[in-house]
């Protein structure tokens, strides 16, 4: 199971020595848990576009997603995290891999300001539960805190 607190502590230590690696480190640590975290990416918001900053998993050409499009863009537009147990049931879903069955998107915020999203795709149906939501929220919150002042 993902241990968000462990990752939070690493990110807090890392930000002093290697601030540019913080986003990549978060992606790496989540992805290395293995399935169901099959594809892990972090998109950062730039105007009304989510721009892919780092990812691990199969190559994707979805490097830019407009706010309001896809599960990622909808999470930003609605200002809430999204846990989609079956991507086929969502008409605004944007397919990145034909294998993907479920997806979770967690907002990265600094206070009210949305900075981006952690996006995770799974090849397993209904892969993510409350524990994933909670642990990912921990990681997203510290990313928001660390990135907020750097993205002003
Ligand atoms: N499925 C996402 C698109 C990004 S990929 O998962 C890499 C979405 O609907 O926003």
mmCIF file with all atom_site columns, C-alpha atoms and ligand atoms in Angstrom, residues 39 43 52 60 62 65 69-74 87 92-97 100 103 105 119-121, ligand 1:
data_model
loop_
_atom_site.group_PDB
_atom_site.id
_atom_site.type_symbol
_atom_site.label_atom_id
_atom_site.label_alt_id
_atom_site.label_comp_id
_atom_site.label_asym_id
_atom_site.label_entity_id
_atom_site.label_seq_id
_atom_site.pdbx_PDB_ins_code
_atom_site.Cartn_x
_atom_site.Cartn_y
_atom_site.Cartn_z
_atom_site.occupancy
_atom_site.B_iso_or_equiv
_atom_site.pdbx_formal_charge
_atom_site.auth_seq_id
_atom_site.auth_comp_id
_atom_site.auth_asym_id
_atom_site.auth_atom_id
_atom_site.pdbx_PDB_model_num
ATOM   1  C CA . UNK A 1 39  ? 0.851   4.983  -15.221 1.00 0.00 ? 39  UNK A CA 1
ATOM   2  C CA . UNK A 1 43  ? 0.520   17.794 -14.963 1.00 0.00 ? 43  UNK A CA 1
ATOM   3  C CA . UNK A 1 52  ? 2.724   17.108 -18.480 1.00 0.00 ? 52  UNK A CA 1
ATOM   4  C CA . UNK A 1 60  ? 1.803   9.072  -23.999 1.00 0.00 ? 60  UNK A CA 1
ATOM   5  C CA . UNK A 1 62  ? -1.339  13.512 -24.071 1.00 0.00 ? 62  UNK A CA 1
ATOM   6  C CA . UNK A 1 65  ? -4.865  18.782 -21.684 1.00 0.00 ? 65  UNK A CA 1
ATOM   7  C CA . UNK A 1 69  ? -11.321 18.140 -21.026 1.00 0.00 ? 69  UNK A CA 1
ATOM   8  C CA . UNK A 1 70  ? -10.540 14.608 -19.869 1.00 0.00 ? 70  UNK A CA 1
ATOM   9  C CA . UNK A 1 71  ? -10.765 13.459 -16.274 1.00 0.00 ? 71  UNK A CA 1
ATOM   10 C CA . UNK A 1 72  ? -7.772  15.670 -15.458 1.00 0.00 ? 72  UNK A CA 1
ATOM   11 C CA . UNK A 1 73  ? -9.225  18.807 -17.003 1.00 0.00 ? 73  UNK A CA 1
ATOM   12 C CA . UNK A 1 74  ? -12.627 18.137 -15.462 1.00 0.00 ? 74  UNK A CA 1
ATOM   13 C CA . UNK A 1 87  ? -13.141 4.877  -17.448 1.00 0.00 ? 87  UNK A CA 1
ATOM   14 C CA . UNK A 1 92  ? -15.157 12.973 -21.243 1.00 0.00 ? 92  UNK A CA 1
ATOM   15 C CA . UNK A 1 93  ? -12.360 10.454 -20.482 1.00 0.00 ? 93  UNK A CA 1
ATOM   16 C CA . UNK A 1 94  ? -9.316  10.849 -22.755 1.00 0.00 ? 94  UNK A CA 1
ATOM   17 C CA . UNK A 1 95  ? -7.656  7.506  -23.479 1.00 0.00 ? 95  UNK A CA 1
ATOM   18 C CA . UNK A 1 96  ? -3.917  7.379  -22.985 1.00 0.00 ? 96  UNK A CA 1
ATOM   19 C CA . UNK A 1 97  ? -3.608  3.578  -23.203 1.00 0.00 ? 97  UNK A CA 1
ATOM   20 C CA . UNK A 1 100 ? -6.472  1.560  -18.785 1.00 0.00 ? 100 UNK A CA 1
ATOM   21 C CA . UNK A 1 103 ? -8.147  6.416  -13.061 1.00 0.00 ? 103 UNK A CA 1
ATOM   22 C CA . UNK A 1 105 ? -6.882  12.412 -10.304 1.00 0.00 ? 105 UNK A CA 1
ATOM   23 C CA . UNK A 1 119 ? -2.946  11.532 -12.475 1.00 0.00 ? 119 UNK A CA 1
ATOM   24 C CA . UNK A 1 120 ? -2.812  7.759  -12.072 1.00 0.00 ? 120 UNK A CA 1
ATOM   25 C CA . UNK A 1 121 ? -4.111  5.171  -14.517 1.00 0.00 ? 121 UNK A CA 1
HETATM 26 N N1 . LIG B 2 .   ? -6.998  9.895  -18.970 1.00 0.00 ? 1   LIG B N1 1
HETATM 27 C C1 . LIG B 2 .   ? -6.618  11.266 -18.787 1.00 0.00 ? 1   LIG B C1 1
HETATM 28 C C2 . LIG B 2 .   ? -5.662  11.707 -19.856 1.00 0.00 ? 1   LIG B C2 1
HETATM 29 C C3 . LIG B 2 .   ? -4.238  11.580 -19.479 1.00 0.00 ? 1   LIG B C3 1
HETATM 30 S S1 . LIG B 2 .   ? -3.708  10.021 -19.524 1.00 0.00 ? 1   LIG B S1 1
HETATM 31 O O1 . LIG B 2 .   ? -4.381  9.227  -18.505 1.00 0.00 ? 1   LIG B O1 1
HETATM 32 C C4 . LIG B 2 .   ? -2.108  9.896  -19.548 1.00 0.00 ? 1   LIG B C4 1
HETATM 33 C C5 . LIG B 2 .   ? -7.841  12.143 -18.788 1.00 0.00 ? 1   LIG B C5 1
HETATM 34 O O2 . LIG B 2 .   ? -8.928  11.690 -19.152 1.00 0.00 ? 1   LIG B O2 1
HETATM 35 O O3 . LIG B 2 .   ? -7.695  13.313 -18.432 1.00 0.00 ? 1   LIG B O3 1
#
